[in-house]
Amino acid sequence: MIKKFVLTIFLVLGSYCLVSAETIRLSYANFPPASTFPSVQMERWKEAVEERTNGQVRVDTYPGGSLLGARNMFRGVIQGQADIGNICMSYQPGVFPMTTVLELPLGFTSSKVASIVLWELFEKYQPQEFEQVKVLTMFGTAPSNLMTKQPVRNLAELKGMEIRASGTASQILDILGAVAVDMPMSETPEALQRGMVKGLLSSLEVLMDFNFAAYTPYQTRLDLQVYPFAVIMNKDKWNSLPQDVQNVMEELRLEQAIWTGEYMDAQVEKSLEYARDNYDNQMFELAAEEYAEIDEKLEFLIEKWKEEATKNNLPADEILADLFRLKEYYEAELAVQ
Ligand code: DTR
């Protein structure tokens, strides 16, 4: 009897230790709400990792800034306040001299192509800016367009208007005559509601995902820069993971970038439909001369980026040449799909 009891205790405890020793729990912080694309891709990654490691890894997700916010995400992951975090490189100007090449007005037309190009550039150049963390994936948004409370049918109507953006997008707004107000996306709903800003410059899926369609019923087609993102992991945590788990995560890196790009492109389309059907939103196009004027005014940003990149010991010309080559290649490939 006693023997049986001891054996039972041993088996129960033994199996408990086995499970808890084998289950790796990772915290994953994200700054915007669960309904938005950075958090949707986070849930997809969590599911893929949990499934492909056969439950060996469990990922606890924290959307909406509940663990780390946009402004302290990078530092928070480096310091280990979260194991994994999602950052937008545009929110910390000067910190990511290489990957912010995506913020230049280079004519990306989709999030999918921007995401693949960003990932391939990162893989090739392994820039120092990410030295302190392990990068799990990267993606770029769809191109940025103007969403405003009042119509912007020409550049004169944009003059002096307070518009929220971040990073190079803020510089672009200033160059075009608006007054840029720099803040992360997660602070934008309040700024719009309080009237601190009269609109924003971003990819258009936010019309639906944040319901900005209700506040900014006018859109102006500009198809400007994209915003680059990275999902990063604390380096010590990464080094502590077993090889098979690392392999699952490494195999997911490009796949996750593509998944996110495709998801976002589809979401932009849905969002425009949503804004039209529910809020009668209107999309304006500028006159052809104004588009040409914008291109001309923004051209110097490329030279400016090159100067900064060179100061940071980056091969600026080579990076840009690779970017254009990859962009052209993947755009052609996407067109035949
Ligand atoms: N366009 C960038 C990044 C961005 C686009 N959609 C979302 C949704 C949630 C958070 C960030 C973003 C921006 O304007 O910040």
PDB file of N, CA, C and O in Angstrom, residues 153-201:
ATOM      1  N   ARG A 153      -7.569  68.645 -51.228  1.00  0.00           N
ATOM      2  CA  ARG A 153      -7.651  68.345 -52.662  1.00  0.00           C
ATOM      3  C   ARG A 153      -6.427  68.842 -53.417  1.00  0.00           C
ATOM      4  O   ARG A 153      -6.213  68.529 -54.571  1.00  0.00           O
ATOM      5  N   ASN A 154      -5.642  69.681 -52.715  1.00  0.00           N
ATOM      6  CA  ASN A 154      -4.414  70.210 -53.330  1.00  0.00           C
ATOM      7  C   ASN A 154      -3.453  70.598 -52.203  1.00  0.00           C
ATOM      8  O   ASN A 154      -3.844  70.625 -51.023  1.00  0.00           O
ATOM      9  N   LEU A 155      -2.233  70.913 -52.577  1.00  0.00           N
ATOM     10  CA  LEU A 155      -1.222  71.193 -51.549  1.00  0.00           C
ATOM     11  C   LEU A 155      -1.559  72.462 -50.761  1.00  0.00           C
ATOM     12  O   LEU A 155      -1.204  72.577 -49.587  1.00  0.00           O
ATOM     13  N   ALA A 156      -2.251  73.394 -51.374  1.00  0.00           N
ATOM     14  CA  ALA A 156      -2.622  74.635 -50.667  1.00  0.00           C
ATOM     15  C   ALA A 156      -3.513  74.307 -49.468  1.00  0.00           C
ATOM     16  O   ALA A 156      -3.393  74.919 -48.399  1.00  0.00           O
ATOM     17  N   GLU A 157      -4.385  73.325 -49.640  1.00  0.00           N
ATOM     18  CA  GLU A 157      -5.299  72.971 -48.532  1.00  0.00           C
ATOM     19  C   GLU A 157      -4.578  72.240 -47.390  1.00  0.00           C
ATOM     20  O   GLU A 157      -5.099  72.150 -46.284  1.00  0.00           O
ATOM     21  N   LEU A 158      -3.402  71.736 -47.695  1.00  0.00           N
ATOM     22  CA  LEU A 158      -2.626  71.046 -46.650  1.00  0.00           C
ATOM     23  C   LEU A 158      -1.831  72.041 -45.804  1.00  0.00           C
ATOM     24  O   LEU A 158      -1.459  71.757 -44.653  1.00  0.00           O
ATOM     25  N   LYS A 159      -1.602  73.205 -46.344  1.00  0.00           N
ATOM     26  CA  LYS A 159      -0.723  74.191 -45.708  1.00  0.00           C
ATOM     27  C   LYS A 159      -1.153  74.494 -44.269  1.00  0.00           C
ATOM     28  O   LYS A 159      -2.312  74.806 -44.000  1.00  0.00           O
ATOM     29  N   GLY A 160      -0.212  74.364 -43.343  1.00  0.00           N
ATOM     30  CA  GLY A 160      -0.473  74.717 -41.944  1.00  0.00           C
ATOM     31  C   GLY A 160      -1.324  73.720 -41.176  1.00  0.00           C
ATOM     32  O   GLY A 160      -1.606  73.914 -39.994  1.00  0.00           O
ATOM     33  N   MET A 161      -1.732  72.632 -41.801  1.00  0.00           N
ATOM     34  CA  MET A 161      -2.602  71.655 -41.125  1.00  0.00           C
ATOM     35  C   MET A 161      -1.753  70.742 -40.218  1.00  0.00           C
ATOM     36  O   MET A 161      -0.727  70.227 -40.650  1.00  0.00           O
ATOM     37  N   GLU A 162      -2.197  70.567 -38.972  1.00  0.00           N
ATOM     38  CA  GLU A 162      -1.449  69.688 -38.056  1.00  0.00           C
ATOM     39  C   GLU A 162      -1.769  68.237 -38.390  1.00  0.00           C
ATOM     40  O   GLU A 162      -2.922  67.810 -38.282  1.00  0.00           O
ATOM     41  N   ILE A 163      -0.737  67.507 -38.763  1.00  0.00           N
ATOM     42  CA  ILE A 163      -0.921  66.108 -39.165  1.00  0.00           C
ATOM     43  C   ILE A 163       0.031  65.228 -38.375  1.00  0.00           C
ATOM     44  O   ILE A 163       1.217  65.505 -38.283  1.00  0.00           O
ATOM     45  N   ARG A 164      -0.495  64.134 -37.860  1.00  0.00           N
ATOM     46  CA  ARG A 164       0.341  63.211 -37.070  1.00  0.00           C
ATOM     47  C   ARG A 164       1.091  62.236 -38.000  1.00  0.00           C
ATOM     48  O   ARG A 164       0.539  61.694 -38.953  1.00  0.00           O
ATOM     49  N   ALA A 165       2.362  62.041 -37.677  1.00  0.00           N
ATOM     50  CA  ALA A 165       3.186  61.044 -38.394  1.00  0.00           C
ATOM     51  C   ALA A 165       4.350  60.682 -37.472  1.00  0.00           C
ATOM     52  O   ALA A 165       4.375  61.071 -36.294  1.00  0.00           O
ATOM     53  N   SER A 166       5.334  59.970 -38.022  1.00  0.00           N
ATOM     54  CA  SER A 166       6.525  59.619 -37.242  1.00  0.00           C
ATOM     55  C   SER A 166       7.726  59.505 -38.158  1.00  0.00           C
ATOM     56  O   SER A 166       7.588  59.114 -39.318  1.00  0.00           O
ATOM     57  N   GLY A 167       8.905  59.829 -37.637  1.00  0.00           N
ATOM     58  CA  GLY A 167      10.150  59.645 -38.393  1.00  0.00           C
ATOM     59  C   GLY A 167      10.205  60.490 -39.655  1.00  0.00           C
ATOM     60  O   GLY A 167       9.783  61.645 -39.673  1.00  0.00           O
ATOM     61  N   THR A 168      10.718  59.883 -40.739  1.00  0.00           N
ATOM     62  CA  THR A 168      10.868  60.617 -42.000  1.00  0.00           C
ATOM     63  C   THR A 168       9.521  61.130 -42.509  1.00  0.00           C
ATOM     64  O   THR A 168       9.449  62.167 -43.163  1.00  0.00           O
ATOM     65  N   ALA A 169       8.444  60.420 -42.212  1.00  0.00           N
ATOM     66  CA  ALA A 169       7.112  60.866 -42.643  1.00  0.00           C
ATOM     67  C   ALA A 169       6.813  62.258 -42.087  1.00  0.00           C
ATOM     68  O   ALA A 169       6.170  63.081 -42.757  1.00  0.00           O
ATOM     69  N   SER A 170       7.298  62.549 -40.888  1.00  0.00           N
ATOM     70  CA  SER A 170       7.079  63.878 -40.300  1.00  0.00           C
ATOM     71  C   SER A 170       7.849  64.924 -41.105  1.00  0.00           C
ATOM     72  O   SER A 170       7.336  66.014 -41.375  1.00  0.00           O
ATOM     73  N   GLN A 171       9.084  64.592 -41.472  1.00  0.00           N
ATOM     74  CA  GLN A 171       9.852  65.534 -42.304  1.00  0.00           C
ATOM     75  C   GLN A 171       9.144  65.780 -43.623  1.00  0.00           C
ATOM     76  O   GLN A 171       9.071  66.904 -44.109  1.00  0.00           O
ATOM     77  N   ILE A 172       8.602  64.721 -44.196  1.00  0.00           N
ATOM     78  CA  ILE A 172       7.899  64.839 -45.486  1.00  0.00           C
ATOM     79  C   ILE A 172       6.723  65.812 -45.360  1.00  0.00           C
ATOM     80  O   ILE A 172       6.526  66.690 -46.194  1.00  0.00           O
ATOM     81  N   LEU A 173       5.984  65.666 -44.272  1.00  0.00           N
ATOM     82  CA  LEU A 173       4.827  66.558 -44.071  1.00  0.00           C
ATOM     83  C   LEU A 173       5.263  68.014 -43.990  1.00  0.00           C
ATOM     84  O   LEU A 173       4.643  68.900 -44.592  1.00  0.00           O
ATOM     85  N   ASP A 174       6.332  68.252 -43.221  1.00  0.00           N
ATOM     86  CA  ASP A 174       6.824  69.630 -43.103  1.00  0.00           C
ATOM     87  C   ASP A 174       7.245  70.185 -44.467  1.00  0.00           C
ATOM     88  O   ASP A 174       6.938  71.321 -44.803  1.00  0.00           O
ATOM     89  N   ILE A 175       7.917  69.349 -45.241  1.00  0.00           N
ATOM     90  CA  ILE A 175       8.365  69.793 -46.570  1.00  0.00           C
ATOM     91  C   ILE A 175       7.155  70.144 -47.445  1.00  0.00           C
ATOM     92  O   ILE A 175       7.196  71.074 -48.243  1.00  0.00           O
ATOM     93  N   LEU A 176       6.071  69.398 -47.259  1.00  0.00           N
ATOM     94  CA  LEU A 176       4.883  69.644 -48.089  1.00  0.00           C
ATOM     95  C   LEU A 176       4.002  70.776 -47.546  1.00  0.00           C
ATOM     96  O   LEU A 176       2.933  71.044 -48.098  1.00  0.00           O
ATOM     97  N   GLY A 177       4.427  71.404 -46.460  1.00  0.00           N
ATOM     98  CA  GLY A 177       3.702  72.581 -45.966  1.00  0.00           C
ATOM     99  C   GLY A 177       2.785  72.330 -44.783  1.00  0.00           C
ATOM    100  O   GLY A 177       2.196  73.267 -44.227  1.00  0.00           O
ATOM    101  N   ALA A 178       2.627  71.071 -44.386  1.00  0.00           N
ATOM    102  CA  ALA A 178       1.794  70.769 -43.208  1.00  0.00           C
ATOM    103  C   ALA A 178       2.621  71.016 -41.944  1.00  0.00           C
ATOM    104  O   ALA A 178       3.817  71.319 -42.018  1.00  0.00           O
ATOM    105  N   VAL A 179       1.975  70.891 -40.776  1.00  0.00           N
ATOM    106  CA  VAL A 179       2.714  70.969 -39.517  1.00  0.00           C
ATOM    107  C   VAL A 179       2.718  69.555 -38.930  1.00  0.00           C
ATOM    108  O   VAL A 179       1.676  69.045 -38.502  1.00  0.00           O
ATOM    109  N   ALA A 180       3.892  68.932 -38.949  1.00  0.00           N
ATOM    110  CA  ALA A 180       3.952  67.540 -38.488  1.00  0.00           C
ATOM    111  C   ALA A 180       3.911  67.465 -36.966  1.00  0.00           C
ATOM    112  O   ALA A 180       4.579  68.231 -36.278  1.00  0.00           O
ATOM    113  N   VAL A 181       3.112  66.554 -36.453  1.00  0.00           N
ATOM    114  CA  VAL A 181       3.084  66.302 -35.010  1.00  0.00           C
ATOM    115  C   VAL A 181       3.518  64.844 -34.837  1.00  0.00           C
ATOM    116  O   VAL A 181       2.836  63.921 -35.273  1.00  0.00           O
ATOM    117  N   ASP A 182       4.693  64.677 -34.222  1.00  0.00           N
ATOM    118  CA  ASP A 182       5.313  63.363 -34.143  1.00  0.00           C
ATOM    119  C   ASP A 182       4.794  62.558 -32.952  1.00  0.00           C
ATOM    120  O   ASP A 182       4.901  62.998 -31.813  1.00  0.00           O
ATOM    121  N   MET A 183       4.242  61.393 -33.210  1.00  0.00           N
ATOM    122  CA  MET A 183       3.846  60.494 -32.104  1.00  0.00           C
ATOM    123  C   MET A 183       3.612  59.092 -32.658  1.00  0.00           C
ATOM    124  O   MET A 183       3.329  58.941 -33.850  1.00  0.00           O
ATOM    125  N   PRO A 184       3.710  58.066 -31.793  1.00  0.00           N
ATOM    126  CA  PRO A 184       3.412  56.712 -32.268  1.00  0.00           C
ATOM    127  C   PRO A 184       1.922  56.571 -32.597  1.00  0.00           C
ATOM    128  O   PRO A 184       1.098  57.352 -32.099  1.00  0.00           O
ATOM    129  N   MET A 185       1.616  55.559 -33.373  1.00  0.00           N
ATOM    130  CA  MET A 185       0.214  55.326 -33.755  1.00  0.00           C
ATOM    131  C   MET A 185      -0.685  55.140 -32.540  1.00  0.00           C
ATOM    132  O   MET A 185      -1.839  55.568 -32.530  1.00  0.00           O
ATOM    133  N   SER A 186      -0.150  54.480 -31.505  1.00  0.00           N
ATOM    134  CA  SER A 186      -0.983  54.166 -30.346  1.00  0.00           C
ATOM    135  C   SER A 186      -1.489  55.420 -29.623  1.00  0.00           C
ATOM    136  O   SER A 186      -2.448  55.363 -28.862  1.00  0.00           O
ATOM    137  N   GLU A 187      -0.838  56.572 -29.845  1.00  0.00           N
ATOM    138  CA  GLU A 187      -1.303  57.811 -29.198  1.00  0.00           C
ATOM    139  C   GLU A 187      -2.212  58.623 -30.123  1.00  0.00           C
ATOM    140  O   GLU A 187      -2.745  59.671 -29.733  1.00  0.00           O
ATOM    141  N   THR A 188      -2.388  58.158 -31.336  1.00  0.00           N
ATOM    142  CA  THR A 188      -3.117  58.939 -32.345  1.00  0.00           C
ATOM    143  C   THR A 188      -4.634  59.026 -32.124  1.00  0.00           C
ATOM    144  O   THR A 188      -5.213  60.093 -32.326  1.00  0.00           O
ATOM    145  N   PRO A 189      -5.306  57.938 -31.704  1.00  0.00           N
ATOM    146  CA  PRO A 189      -6.760  58.061 -31.521  1.00  0.00           C
ATOM    147  C   PRO A 189      -7.130  59.232 -30.589  1.00  0.00           C
ATOM    148  O   PRO A 189      -8.011  60.031 -30.900  1.00  0.00           O
ATOM    149  N   GLU A 190      -6.405  59.354 -29.491  1.00  0.00           N
ATOM    150  CA  GLU A 190      -6.709  60.425 -28.542  1.00  0.00           C
ATOM    151  C   GLU A 190      -6.407  61.801 -29.142  1.00  0.00           C
ATOM    152  O   GLU A 190      -7.180  62.744 -28.986  1.00  0.00           O
ATOM    153  N   ALA A 191      -5.281  61.893 -29.852  1.00  0.00           N
ATOM    154  CA  ALA A 191      -4.898  63.173 -30.466  1.00  0.00           C
ATOM    155  C   ALA A 191      -5.936  63.624 -31.496  1.00  0.00           C
ATOM    156  O   ALA A 191      -6.258  64.808 -31.599  1.00  0.00           O
ATOM    157  N   LEU A 192      -6.497  62.658 -32.217  1.00  0.00           N
ATOM    158  CA  LEU A 192      -7.527  63.001 -33.210  1.00  0.00           C
ATOM    159  C   LEU A 192      -8.823  63.412 -32.520  1.00  0.00           C
ATOM    160  O   LEU A 192      -9.457  64.398 -32.888  1.00  0.00           O
ATOM    161  N   GLN A 193      -9.186  62.650 -31.497  1.00  0.00           N
ATOM    162  CA  GLN A 193     -10.442  62.939 -30.795  1.00  0.00           C
ATOM    163  C   GLN A 193     -10.400  64.281 -30.076  1.00  0.00           C
ATOM    164  O   GLN A 193     -11.385  65.001 -30.032  1.00  0.00           O
ATOM    165  N   ARG A 194      -9.235  64.612 -29.543  1.00  0.00           N
ATOM    166  CA  ARG A 194      -9.110  65.883 -28.822  1.00  0.00           C
ATOM    167  C   ARG A 194      -8.860  67.065 -29.735  1.00  0.00           C
ATOM    168  O   ARG A 194      -8.734  68.196 -29.263  1.00  0.00           O
ATOM    169  N   GLY A 195      -8.684  66.785 -31.008  1.00  0.00           N
ATOM    170  CA  GLY A 195      -8.453  67.867 -31.973  1.00  0.00           C
ATOM    171  C   GLY A 195      -7.036  68.405 -31.959  1.00  0.00           C
ATOM    172  O   GLY A 195      -6.763  69.466 -32.519  1.00  0.00           O
ATOM    173  N   MET A 196      -6.108  67.664 -31.322  1.00  0.00           N
ATOM    174  CA  MET A 196      -4.702  68.090 -31.339  1.00  0.00           C
ATOM    175  C   MET A 196      -4.124  68.008 -32.744  1.00  0.00           C
ATOM    176  O   MET A 196      -3.202  68.727 -33.096  1.00  0.00           O
ATOM    177  N   VAL A 197      -4.640  67.062 -33.528  1.00  0.00           N
ATOM    178  CA  VAL A 197      -4.231  66.955 -34.936  1.00  0.00           C
ATOM    179  C   VAL A 197      -5.474  66.875 -35.813  1.00  0.00           C
ATOM    180  O   VAL A 197      -6.546  66.468 -35.358  1.00  0.00           O
ATOM    181  N   LYS A 198      -5.277  67.264 -37.072  1.00  0.00           N
ATOM    182  CA  LYS A 198      -6.432  67.288 -37.999  1.00  0.00           C
ATOM    183  C   LYS A 198      -6.390  66.090 -38.954  1.00  0.00           C
ATOM    184  O   LYS A 198      -7.206  66.004 -39.867  1.00  0.00           O
ATOM    185  N   GLY A 199      -5.419  65.225 -38.727  1.00  0.00           N
ATOM    186  CA  GLY A 199      -5.339  64.061 -39.594  1.00  0.00           C
ATOM    187  C   GLY A 199      -4.060  63.296 -39.351  1.00  0.00           C
ATOM    188  O   GLY A 199      -3.314  63.600 -38.414  1.00  0.00           O
ATOM    189  N   LEU A 200      -3.811  62.303 -40.193  1.00  0.00           N
ATOM    190  CA  LEU A 200      -2.580  61.513 -40.045  1.00  0.00           C
ATOM    191  C   LEU A 200      -2.089  61.016 -41.392  1.00  0.00           C
ATOM    192  O   LEU A 200      -2.842  61.043 -42.373  1.00  0.00           O
ATOM    193  N   LEU A 201      -0.819  60.639 -41.405  1.00  0.00           N
ATOM    194  CA  LEU A 201      -0.202  60.077 -42.605  1.00  0.00           C
ATOM    195  C   LEU A 201       0.210  58.652 -42.262  1.00  0.00           C
ATOM    196  O   LEU A 201       1.110  58.442 -41.447  1.00  0.00           O
TER     197      LEU A 201
END
